[in-house]
Short mmCIF file of C-alpha atoms and ligand atoms in Angstrom, two decimals:
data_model
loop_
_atom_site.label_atom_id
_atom_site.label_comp_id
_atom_site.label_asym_id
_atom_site.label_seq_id
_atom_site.Cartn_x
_atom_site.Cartn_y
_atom_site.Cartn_z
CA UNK D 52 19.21 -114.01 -74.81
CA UNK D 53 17.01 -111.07 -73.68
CA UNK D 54 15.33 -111.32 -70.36
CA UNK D 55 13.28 -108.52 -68.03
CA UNK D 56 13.51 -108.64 -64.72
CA UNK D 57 11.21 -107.45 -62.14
CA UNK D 58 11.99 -106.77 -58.18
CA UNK D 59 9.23 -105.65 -55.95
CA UNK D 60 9.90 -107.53 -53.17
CA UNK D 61 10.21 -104.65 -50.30
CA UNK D 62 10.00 -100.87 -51.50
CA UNK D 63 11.79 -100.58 -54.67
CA UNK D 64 9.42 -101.07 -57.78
CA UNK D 65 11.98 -102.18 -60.50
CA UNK D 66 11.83 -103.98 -63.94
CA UNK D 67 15.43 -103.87 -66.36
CA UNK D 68 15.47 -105.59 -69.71
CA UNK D 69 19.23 -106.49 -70.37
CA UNK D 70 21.19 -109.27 -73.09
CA UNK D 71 22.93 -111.82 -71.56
CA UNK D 72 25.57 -113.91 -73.80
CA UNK D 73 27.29 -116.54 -72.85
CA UNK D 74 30.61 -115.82 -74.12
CA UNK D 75 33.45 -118.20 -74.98
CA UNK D 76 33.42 -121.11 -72.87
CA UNK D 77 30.37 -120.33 -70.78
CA UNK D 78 32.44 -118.83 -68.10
CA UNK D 79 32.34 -115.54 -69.05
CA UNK D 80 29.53 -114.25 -69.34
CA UNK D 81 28.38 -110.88 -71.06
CA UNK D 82 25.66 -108.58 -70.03
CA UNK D 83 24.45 -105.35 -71.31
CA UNK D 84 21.85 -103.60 -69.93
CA UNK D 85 19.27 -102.13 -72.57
CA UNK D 86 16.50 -100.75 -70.43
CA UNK D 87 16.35 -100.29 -66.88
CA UNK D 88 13.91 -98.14 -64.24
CA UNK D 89 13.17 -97.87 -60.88
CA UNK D 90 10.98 -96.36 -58.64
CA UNK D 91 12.06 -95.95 -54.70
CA UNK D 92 9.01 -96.00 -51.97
CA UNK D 93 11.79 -94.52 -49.80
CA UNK D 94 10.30 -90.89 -49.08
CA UNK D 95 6.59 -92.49 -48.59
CA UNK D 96 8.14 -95.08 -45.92
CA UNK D 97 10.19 -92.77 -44.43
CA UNK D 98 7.64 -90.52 -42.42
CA UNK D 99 7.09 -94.10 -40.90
CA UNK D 100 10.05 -94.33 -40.20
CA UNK D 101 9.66 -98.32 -41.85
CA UNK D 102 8.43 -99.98 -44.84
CA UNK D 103 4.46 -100.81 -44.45
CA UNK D 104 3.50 -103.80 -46.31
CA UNK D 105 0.53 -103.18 -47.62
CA UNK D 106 1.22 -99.50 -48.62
CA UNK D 107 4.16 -101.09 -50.35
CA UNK D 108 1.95 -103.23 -52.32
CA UNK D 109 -0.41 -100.54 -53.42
CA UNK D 110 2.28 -98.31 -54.30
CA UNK D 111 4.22 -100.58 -56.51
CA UNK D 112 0.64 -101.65 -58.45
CA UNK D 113 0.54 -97.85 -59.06
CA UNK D 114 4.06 -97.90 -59.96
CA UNK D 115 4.68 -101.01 -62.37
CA UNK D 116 3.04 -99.38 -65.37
CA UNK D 117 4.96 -96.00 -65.67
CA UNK D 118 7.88 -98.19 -65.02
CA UNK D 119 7.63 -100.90 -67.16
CA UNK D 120 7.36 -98.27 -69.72
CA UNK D 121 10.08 -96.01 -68.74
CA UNK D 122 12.36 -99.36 -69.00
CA UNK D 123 10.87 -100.25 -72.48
CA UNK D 124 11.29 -96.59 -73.45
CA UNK D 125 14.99 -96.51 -72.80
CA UNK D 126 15.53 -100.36 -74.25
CA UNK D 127 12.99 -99.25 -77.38
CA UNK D 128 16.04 -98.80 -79.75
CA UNK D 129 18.00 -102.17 -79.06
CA UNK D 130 15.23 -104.15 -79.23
CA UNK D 131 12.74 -105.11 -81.95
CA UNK D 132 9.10 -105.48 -81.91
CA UNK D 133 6.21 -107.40 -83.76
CA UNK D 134 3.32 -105.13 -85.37
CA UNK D 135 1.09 -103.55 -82.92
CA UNK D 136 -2.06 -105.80 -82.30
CA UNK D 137 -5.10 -104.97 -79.58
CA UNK D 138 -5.25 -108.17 -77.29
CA UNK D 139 -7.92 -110.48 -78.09
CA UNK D 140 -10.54 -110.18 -75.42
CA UNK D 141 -10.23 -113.38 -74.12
CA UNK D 142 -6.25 -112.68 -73.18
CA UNK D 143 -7.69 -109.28 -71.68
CA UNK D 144 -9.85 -110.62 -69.92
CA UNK D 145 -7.61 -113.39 -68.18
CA UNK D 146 -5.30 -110.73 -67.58
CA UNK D 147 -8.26 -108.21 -65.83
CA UNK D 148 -8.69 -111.35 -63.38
CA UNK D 149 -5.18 -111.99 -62.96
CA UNK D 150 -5.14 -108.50 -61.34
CA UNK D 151 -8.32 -107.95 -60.09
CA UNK D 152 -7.08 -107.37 -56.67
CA UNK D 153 -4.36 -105.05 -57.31
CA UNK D 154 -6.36 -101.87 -57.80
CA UNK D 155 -6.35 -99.86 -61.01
CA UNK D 156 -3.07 -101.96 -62.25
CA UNK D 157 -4.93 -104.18 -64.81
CA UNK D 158 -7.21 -100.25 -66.19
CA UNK D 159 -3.24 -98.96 -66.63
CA UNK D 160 -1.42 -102.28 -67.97
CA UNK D 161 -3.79 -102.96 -70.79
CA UNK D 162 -3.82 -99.83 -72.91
CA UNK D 163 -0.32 -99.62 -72.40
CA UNK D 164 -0.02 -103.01 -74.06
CA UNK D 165 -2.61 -102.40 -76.74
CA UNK D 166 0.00 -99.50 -77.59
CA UNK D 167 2.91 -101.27 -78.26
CA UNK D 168 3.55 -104.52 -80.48
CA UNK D 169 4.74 -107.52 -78.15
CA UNK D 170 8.53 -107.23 -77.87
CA UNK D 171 11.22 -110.12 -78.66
CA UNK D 172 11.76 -110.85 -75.20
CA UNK D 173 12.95 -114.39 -74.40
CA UNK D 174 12.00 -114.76 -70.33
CA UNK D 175 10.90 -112.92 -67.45
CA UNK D 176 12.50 -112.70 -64.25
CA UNK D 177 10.69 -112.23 -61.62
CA UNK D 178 11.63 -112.79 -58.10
CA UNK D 179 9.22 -114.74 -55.84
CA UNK D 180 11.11 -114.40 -52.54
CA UNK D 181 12.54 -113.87 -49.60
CA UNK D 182 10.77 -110.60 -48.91
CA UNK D 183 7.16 -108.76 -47.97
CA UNK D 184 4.88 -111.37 -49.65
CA UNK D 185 2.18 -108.91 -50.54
CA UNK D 186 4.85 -107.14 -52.58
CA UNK D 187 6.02 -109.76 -53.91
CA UNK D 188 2.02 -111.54 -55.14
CA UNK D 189 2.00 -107.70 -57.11
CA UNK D 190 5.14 -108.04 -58.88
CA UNK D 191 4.47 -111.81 -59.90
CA UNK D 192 0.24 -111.08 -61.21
CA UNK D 193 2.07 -108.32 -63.11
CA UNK D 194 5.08 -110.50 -64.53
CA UNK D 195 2.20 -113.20 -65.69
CA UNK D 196 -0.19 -110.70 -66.70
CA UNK D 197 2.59 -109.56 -69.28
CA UNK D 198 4.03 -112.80 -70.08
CA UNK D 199 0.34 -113.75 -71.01
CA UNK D 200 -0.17 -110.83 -73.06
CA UNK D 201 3.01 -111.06 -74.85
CA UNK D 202 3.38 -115.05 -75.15
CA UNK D 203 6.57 -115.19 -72.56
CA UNK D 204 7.98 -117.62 -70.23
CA UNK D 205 8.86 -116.94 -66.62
CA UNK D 206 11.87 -117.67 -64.37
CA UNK D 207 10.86 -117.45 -60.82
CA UNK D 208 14.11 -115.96 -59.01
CA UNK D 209 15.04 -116.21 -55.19
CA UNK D 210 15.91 -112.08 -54.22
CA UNK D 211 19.02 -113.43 -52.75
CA UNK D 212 20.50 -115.37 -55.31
CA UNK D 213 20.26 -111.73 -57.18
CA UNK D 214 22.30 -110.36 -54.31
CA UNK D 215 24.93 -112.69 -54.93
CA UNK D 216 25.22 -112.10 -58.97
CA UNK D 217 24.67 -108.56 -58.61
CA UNK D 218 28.50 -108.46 -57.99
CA UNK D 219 29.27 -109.82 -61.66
CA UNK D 220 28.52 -106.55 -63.40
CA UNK D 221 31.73 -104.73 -64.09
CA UNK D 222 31.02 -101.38 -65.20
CA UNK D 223 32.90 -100.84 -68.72
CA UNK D 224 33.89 -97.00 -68.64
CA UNK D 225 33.61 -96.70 -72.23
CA UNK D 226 30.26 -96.62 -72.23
CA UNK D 227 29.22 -94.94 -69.17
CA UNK D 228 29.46 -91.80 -70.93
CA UNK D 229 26.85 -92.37 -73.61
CA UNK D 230 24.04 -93.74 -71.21
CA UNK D 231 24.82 -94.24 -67.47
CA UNK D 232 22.62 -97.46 -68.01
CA UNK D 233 24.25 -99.28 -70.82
CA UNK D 234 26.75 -101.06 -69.55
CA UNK D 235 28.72 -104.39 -70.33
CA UNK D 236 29.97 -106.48 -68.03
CA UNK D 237 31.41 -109.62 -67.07
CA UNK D 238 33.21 -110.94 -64.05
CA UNK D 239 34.96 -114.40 -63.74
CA UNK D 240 33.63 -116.57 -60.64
CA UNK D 241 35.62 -119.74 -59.33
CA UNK D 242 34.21 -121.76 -57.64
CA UNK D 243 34.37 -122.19 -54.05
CA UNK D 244 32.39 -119.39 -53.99
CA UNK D 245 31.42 -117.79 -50.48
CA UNK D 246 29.25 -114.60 -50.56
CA UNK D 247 28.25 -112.77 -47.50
CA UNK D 248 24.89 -111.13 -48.11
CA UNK D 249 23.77 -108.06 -46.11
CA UNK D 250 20.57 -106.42 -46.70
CA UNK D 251 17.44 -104.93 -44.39
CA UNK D 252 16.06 -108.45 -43.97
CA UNK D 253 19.34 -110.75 -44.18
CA UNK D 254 22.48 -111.57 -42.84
CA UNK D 255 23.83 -115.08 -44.08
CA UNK D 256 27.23 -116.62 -45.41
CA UNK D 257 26.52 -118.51 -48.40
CA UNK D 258 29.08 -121.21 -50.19
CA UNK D 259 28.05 -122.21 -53.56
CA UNK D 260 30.47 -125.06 -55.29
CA UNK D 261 28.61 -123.98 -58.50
CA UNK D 262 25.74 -121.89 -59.88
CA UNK D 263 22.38 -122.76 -58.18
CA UNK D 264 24.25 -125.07 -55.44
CA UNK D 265 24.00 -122.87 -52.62
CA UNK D 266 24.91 -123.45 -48.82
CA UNK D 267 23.70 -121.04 -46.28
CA UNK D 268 27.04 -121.90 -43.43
CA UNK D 269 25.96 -118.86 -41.24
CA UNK D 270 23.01 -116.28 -40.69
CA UNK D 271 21.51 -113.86 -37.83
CA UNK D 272 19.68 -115.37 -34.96
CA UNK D 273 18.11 -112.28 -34.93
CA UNK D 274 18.15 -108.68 -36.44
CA UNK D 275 19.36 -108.52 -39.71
CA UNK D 276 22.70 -106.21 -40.14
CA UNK D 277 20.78 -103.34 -41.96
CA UNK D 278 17.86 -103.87 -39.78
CA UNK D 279 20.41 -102.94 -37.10
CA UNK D 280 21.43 -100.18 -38.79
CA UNK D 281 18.13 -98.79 -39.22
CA UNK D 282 17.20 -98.91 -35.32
CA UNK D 283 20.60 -97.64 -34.12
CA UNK D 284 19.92 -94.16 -36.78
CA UNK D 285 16.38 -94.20 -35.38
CA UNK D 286 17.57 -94.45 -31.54
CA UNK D 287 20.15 -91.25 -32.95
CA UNK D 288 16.85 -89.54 -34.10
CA UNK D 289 18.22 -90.05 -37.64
CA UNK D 290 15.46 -90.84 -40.93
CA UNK D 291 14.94 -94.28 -42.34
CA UNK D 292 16.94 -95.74 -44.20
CA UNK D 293 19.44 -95.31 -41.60
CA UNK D 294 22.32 -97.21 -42.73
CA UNK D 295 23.57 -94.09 -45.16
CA UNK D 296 22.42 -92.10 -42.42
CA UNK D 297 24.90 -93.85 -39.62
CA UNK D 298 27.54 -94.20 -42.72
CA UNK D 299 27.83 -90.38 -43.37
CA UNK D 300 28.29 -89.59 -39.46
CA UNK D 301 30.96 -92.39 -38.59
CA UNK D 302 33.06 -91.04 -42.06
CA UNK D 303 32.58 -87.52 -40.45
CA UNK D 304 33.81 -88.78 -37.04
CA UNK D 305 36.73 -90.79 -38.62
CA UNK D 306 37.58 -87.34 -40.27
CA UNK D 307 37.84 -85.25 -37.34
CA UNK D 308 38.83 -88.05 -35.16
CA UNK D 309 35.80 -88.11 -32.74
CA UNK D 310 35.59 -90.77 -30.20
CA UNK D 311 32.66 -92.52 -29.02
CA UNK D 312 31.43 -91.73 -25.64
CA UNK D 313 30.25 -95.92 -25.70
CA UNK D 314 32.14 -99.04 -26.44
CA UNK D 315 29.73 -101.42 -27.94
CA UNK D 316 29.89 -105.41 -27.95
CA UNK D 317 30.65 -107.16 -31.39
CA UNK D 318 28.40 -109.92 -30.59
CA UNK D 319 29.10 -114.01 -31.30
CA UNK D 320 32.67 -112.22 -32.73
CA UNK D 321 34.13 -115.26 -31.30
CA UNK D 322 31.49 -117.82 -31.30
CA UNK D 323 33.30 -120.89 -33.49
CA UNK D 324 29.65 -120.83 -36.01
CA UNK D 325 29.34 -118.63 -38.75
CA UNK D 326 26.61 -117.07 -37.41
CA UNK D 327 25.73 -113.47 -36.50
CA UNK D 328 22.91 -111.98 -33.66
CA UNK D 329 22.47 -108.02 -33.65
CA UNK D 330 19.78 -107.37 -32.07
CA UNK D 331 22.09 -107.00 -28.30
CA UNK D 332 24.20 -104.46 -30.49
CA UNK D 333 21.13 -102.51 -30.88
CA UNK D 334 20.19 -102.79 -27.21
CA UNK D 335 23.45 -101.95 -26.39
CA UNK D 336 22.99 -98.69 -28.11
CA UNK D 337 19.57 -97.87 -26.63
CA UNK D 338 21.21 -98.03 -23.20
CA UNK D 339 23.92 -96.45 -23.64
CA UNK D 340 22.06 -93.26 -25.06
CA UNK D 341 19.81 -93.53 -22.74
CA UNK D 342 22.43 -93.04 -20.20
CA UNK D 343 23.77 -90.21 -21.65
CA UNK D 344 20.71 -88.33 -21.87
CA UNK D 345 20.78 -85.70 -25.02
CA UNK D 346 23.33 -86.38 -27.18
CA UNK D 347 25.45 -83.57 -28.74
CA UNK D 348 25.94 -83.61 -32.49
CA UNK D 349 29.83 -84.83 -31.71
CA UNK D 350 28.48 -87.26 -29.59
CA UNK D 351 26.40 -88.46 -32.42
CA UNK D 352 28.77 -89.20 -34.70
CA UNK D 353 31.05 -90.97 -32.03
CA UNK D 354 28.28 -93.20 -31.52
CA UNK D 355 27.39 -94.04 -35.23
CA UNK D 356 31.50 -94.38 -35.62
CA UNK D 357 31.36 -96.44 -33.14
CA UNK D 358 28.30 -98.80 -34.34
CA UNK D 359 29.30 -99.21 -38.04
CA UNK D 360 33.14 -100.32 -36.27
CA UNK D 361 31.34 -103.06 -34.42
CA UNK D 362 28.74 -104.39 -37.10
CA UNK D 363 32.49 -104.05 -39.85
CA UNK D 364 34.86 -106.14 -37.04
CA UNK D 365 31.45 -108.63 -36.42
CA UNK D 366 31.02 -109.00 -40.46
CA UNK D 367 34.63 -109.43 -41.36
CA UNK D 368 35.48 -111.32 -38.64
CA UNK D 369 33.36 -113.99 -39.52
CA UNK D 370 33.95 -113.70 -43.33
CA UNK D 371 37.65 -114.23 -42.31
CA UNK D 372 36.77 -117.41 -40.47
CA UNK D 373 34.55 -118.66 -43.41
CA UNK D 374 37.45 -118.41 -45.64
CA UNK D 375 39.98 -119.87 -43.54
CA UNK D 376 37.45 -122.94 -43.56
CA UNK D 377 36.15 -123.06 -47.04
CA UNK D 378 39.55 -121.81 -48.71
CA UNK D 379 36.47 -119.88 -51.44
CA UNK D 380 38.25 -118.70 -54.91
CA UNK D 381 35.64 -115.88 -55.26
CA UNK D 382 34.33 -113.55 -52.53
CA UNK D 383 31.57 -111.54 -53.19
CA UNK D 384 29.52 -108.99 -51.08
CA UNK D 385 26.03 -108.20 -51.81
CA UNK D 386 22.69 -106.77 -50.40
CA UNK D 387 22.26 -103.12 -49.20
CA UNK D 388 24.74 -102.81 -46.77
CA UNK D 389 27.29 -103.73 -48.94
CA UNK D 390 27.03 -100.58 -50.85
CA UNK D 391 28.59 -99.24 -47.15
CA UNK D 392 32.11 -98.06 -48.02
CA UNK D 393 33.90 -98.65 -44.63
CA UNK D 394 32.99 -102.23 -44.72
CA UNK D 395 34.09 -102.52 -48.42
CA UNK D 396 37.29 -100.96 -47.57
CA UNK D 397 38.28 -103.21 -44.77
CA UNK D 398 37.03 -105.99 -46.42
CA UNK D 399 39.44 -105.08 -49.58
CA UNK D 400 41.90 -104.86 -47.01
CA UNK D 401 41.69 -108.01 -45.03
CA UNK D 402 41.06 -109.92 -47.65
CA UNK D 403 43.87 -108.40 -49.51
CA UNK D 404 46.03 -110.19 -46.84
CA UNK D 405 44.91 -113.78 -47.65
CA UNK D 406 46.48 -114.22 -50.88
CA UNK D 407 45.09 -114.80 -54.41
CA UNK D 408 41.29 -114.50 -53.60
CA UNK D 409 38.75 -112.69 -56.12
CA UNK D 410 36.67 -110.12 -54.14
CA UNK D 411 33.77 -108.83 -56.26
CA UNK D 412 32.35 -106.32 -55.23
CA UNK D 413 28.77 -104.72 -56.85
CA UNK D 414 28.85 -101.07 -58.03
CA UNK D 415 26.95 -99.03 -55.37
CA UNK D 416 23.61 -98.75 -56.85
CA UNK D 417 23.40 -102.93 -57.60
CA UNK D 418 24.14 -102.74 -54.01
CA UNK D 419 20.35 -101.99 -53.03
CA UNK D 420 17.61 -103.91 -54.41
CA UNK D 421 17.19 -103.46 -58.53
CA UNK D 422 16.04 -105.12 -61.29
CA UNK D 423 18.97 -105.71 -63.10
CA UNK D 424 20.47 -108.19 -60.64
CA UNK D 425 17.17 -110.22 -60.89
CA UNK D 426 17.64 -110.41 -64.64
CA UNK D 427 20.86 -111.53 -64.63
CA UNK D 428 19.86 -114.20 -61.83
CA UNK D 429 17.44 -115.41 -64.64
CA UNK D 430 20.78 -115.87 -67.09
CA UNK D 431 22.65 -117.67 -64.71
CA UNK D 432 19.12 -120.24 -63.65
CA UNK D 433 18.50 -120.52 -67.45
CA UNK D 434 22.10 -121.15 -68.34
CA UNK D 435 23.02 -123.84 -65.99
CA UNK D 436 19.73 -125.69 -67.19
CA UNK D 437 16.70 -124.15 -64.93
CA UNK D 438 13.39 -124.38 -67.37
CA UNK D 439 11.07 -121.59 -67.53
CA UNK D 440 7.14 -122.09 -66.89
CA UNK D 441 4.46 -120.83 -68.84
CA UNK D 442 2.86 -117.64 -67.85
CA UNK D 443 -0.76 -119.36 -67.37
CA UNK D 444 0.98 -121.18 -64.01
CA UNK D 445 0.66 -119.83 -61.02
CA UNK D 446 4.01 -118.85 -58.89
CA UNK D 447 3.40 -118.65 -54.92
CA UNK D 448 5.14 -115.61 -53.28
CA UNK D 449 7.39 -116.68 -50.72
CA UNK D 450 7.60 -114.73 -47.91
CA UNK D 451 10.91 -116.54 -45.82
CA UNK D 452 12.40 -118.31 -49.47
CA UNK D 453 15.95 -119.76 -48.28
CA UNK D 454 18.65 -119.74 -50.83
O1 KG4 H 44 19.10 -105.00 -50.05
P1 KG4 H 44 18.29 -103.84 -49.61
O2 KG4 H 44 18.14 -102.68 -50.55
O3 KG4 H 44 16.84 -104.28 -49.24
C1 KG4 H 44 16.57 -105.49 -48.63
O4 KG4 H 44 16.50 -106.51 -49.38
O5 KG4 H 44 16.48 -105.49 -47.38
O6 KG4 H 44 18.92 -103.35 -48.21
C2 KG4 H 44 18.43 -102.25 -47.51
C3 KG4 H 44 19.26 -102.05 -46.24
C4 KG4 H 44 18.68 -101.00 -45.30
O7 KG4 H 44 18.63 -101.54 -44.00
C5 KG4 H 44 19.68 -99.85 -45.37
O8 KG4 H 44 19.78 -99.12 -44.17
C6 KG4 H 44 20.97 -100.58 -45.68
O9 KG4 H 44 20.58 -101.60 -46.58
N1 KG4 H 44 21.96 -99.71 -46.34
C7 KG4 H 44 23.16 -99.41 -45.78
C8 KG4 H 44 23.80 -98.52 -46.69
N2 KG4 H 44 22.97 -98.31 -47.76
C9 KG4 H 44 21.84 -99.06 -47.51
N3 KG4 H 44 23.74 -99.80 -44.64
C10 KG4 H 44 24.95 -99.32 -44.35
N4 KG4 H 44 25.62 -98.46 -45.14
C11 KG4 H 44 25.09 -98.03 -46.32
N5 KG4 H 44 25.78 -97.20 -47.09
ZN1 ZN H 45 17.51 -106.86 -51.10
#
């Protein structure tokens, strides 16, 4: 089965075509990526030192085309086309008002379809939510507008429930060195499953029992962890994203063993919920900068070495609890923070303590949002009997989508 996916729900403007198979006994999966592209908003946010919804929007409608095309470029060998045929008007024309509020997209989309034949494509994946919902209504005009064009179905995915399978992808090192991109993969999940997803807008412990049976046991009252980390590197007069940012400072501090001039509080540590609240940790920082007036580039570090030690003992703390409850086969990490590698190093540790439990981790750049992840959340929906929809319906972007 060949599906593309497309992510646009905050500022990454993605779309991956890969082939899913599902191998033996339907446990283990295969997956090989044929195409994949991806455009970061990252140095147009960062002068804000935050991601602007509606600038987001306007930049991925600029961006879908080129990228689309760059991931069609790459997959152009492994996949086969039909002839090249113009679109009947009537198609262009329900595509032109399909996008006639995202700028110039539909001017750029439709003589780039007019120049290729429609490609054997079996779904789209396109994810609908969580995230910034005018983001998300330009991603899902443009996955109908080409669905339309090219006669495919969609899969509407939840942005989480990519998080969570992003982790199945196991790089094979074979073929890394032809094409960093083509890669195939499968992982093995049991079931319990309990996956603790970390990204700029989340902070949840999930159990699933099975594919598309998800429970959310635990989540922030509050900031999100990477949220956390972004306002702690701005307090430090670091750039956004700040998580990297605080990452590369603690690992500097741990190196020359500088302490913090603060303690900070690992909040609800030992609350008997799963869930998480980081917005005092923050506050806690503010303060105690404040108090110290300027801060010396030692002092600095201390301080993000500090942070990242409170938000690791908070995450892992709670993780440990989950498992001790749930007794999960398969732990998996996902969302941006997890591409942090003190957290996935004391998290390989701890867990390494607890016996025979799976720990998937996803390869750094599946940590952060992509489009790959979103494709391969289409596999799992469409393989454990989710039915896609015709282009010609409409899918509502969900702005606060649970799992
Ligand atoms: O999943 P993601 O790319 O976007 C959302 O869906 O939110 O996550 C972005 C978040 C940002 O807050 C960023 O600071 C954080 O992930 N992040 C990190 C690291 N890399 C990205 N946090 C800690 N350590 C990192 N290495
Ligand atoms: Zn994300």
């Amino acid at each position: 089965m060949i599906i593309l996916g497309i992510e646009t729900s905050c500022d990454e403007t993605a779309i991956a075509i890969i082939e899913a198979n599902k191998g033996d006994n339907g446990l283990e999966p295969s997956f090989r990526v044929l195409g994949n592209a991806l455009f970061s908003q990252i140095e147009i946010h960062k002068q804000y030192g935050g991601v602007f919804p509606i600038m987001a929007k306007r930049e991925h409608a600029k961006n879908l085309t080129p990228i689309l095309s760059r991931a069609m470029e790459e997959a152009r060998n492994t996949l086969t086309f039909d002839a090249r045929l113009p679109l009947p008007t009537a198609k262009e024309d329900e595509i032109k008002k399909l996008l006639e509020r995202e700028d110039n997209l539909s001017a750029e989309l439709i003589p780039f379809l007019n120049g290729i034949g429609k490609p054997h494509i079996d779904a789209i994946a396109i994810t609908y939510g969580p995230g910034l919902e005018p983001a998300l209504w330009v991603g899902i005009s443009f996955a109908r507008a080409i669905g339309l064009a090219w006669n495919i179905p969609l899969i509407p995915i939840n942005h989480m429930e990519g998080h969570i399978v992003a982790a199945l992808l196991k790089r094979d090192i074979s073929s890394l060195e032809n094409n960093e991109t083509e890669i195939v993969a499968s992982e093995i999940v049991r079931f319990p499953l309990l996956a603790l997803l970390v990204s700029g807008g989340h902070t949840e412990l999930v159990i699933a029992d099975n594919w598309l049976s998800y429970t959310v046991i635990g989540k922030t009252r509050d900031d999100a962890v990477g949220e956390a980390y972004d306002k702690a590197a701005r307090i430090l007069g670091l750039p956004y994203p700040g998580g990297p940012e605080i990452a590369r400072l603690a690992e500097e501090a741990r190196i020359a063993n500088i302490q913090s001039p603060l303690t900070l509080p690992r909040p609800m540590i030992h609350s008997k919920d799963f869930d998480f609240s980081f917005s005092g940790l923050k506050t806690a920082v503010l303060y105690g900068v404040k108090k110290l007036g300027e801060l010396s580039a030692e002092q600095k570090k201390g301080v993000a070495r500090e942070f990242e030690e409170a938000v690791t003992d908070t995450l892992i703390g709670k993780t440990i609890k989950a498992i001790e409850q749930y007794a999960p086969d398969t732990i998996i990490i996902g969302g941006g923070v997890s591409a942090n590698t003190y957290l996935q190093k004391k998290m390989i540790t701890a867990v390494g303590t607890l016996g025979a439990i799976k720990l998937l981790l996803p390869d750094r750049n599946l940590s952060t949002d992509n489009a790959i992840m979103i494709a391969i959340a289409g596999f799992i929906n469409l393989s454990h009997g989710e039915k896609t929809q015709d282009a010609g319906i409409p899918i509502r972007a969900q702005g606060n989508l649970k799992l």
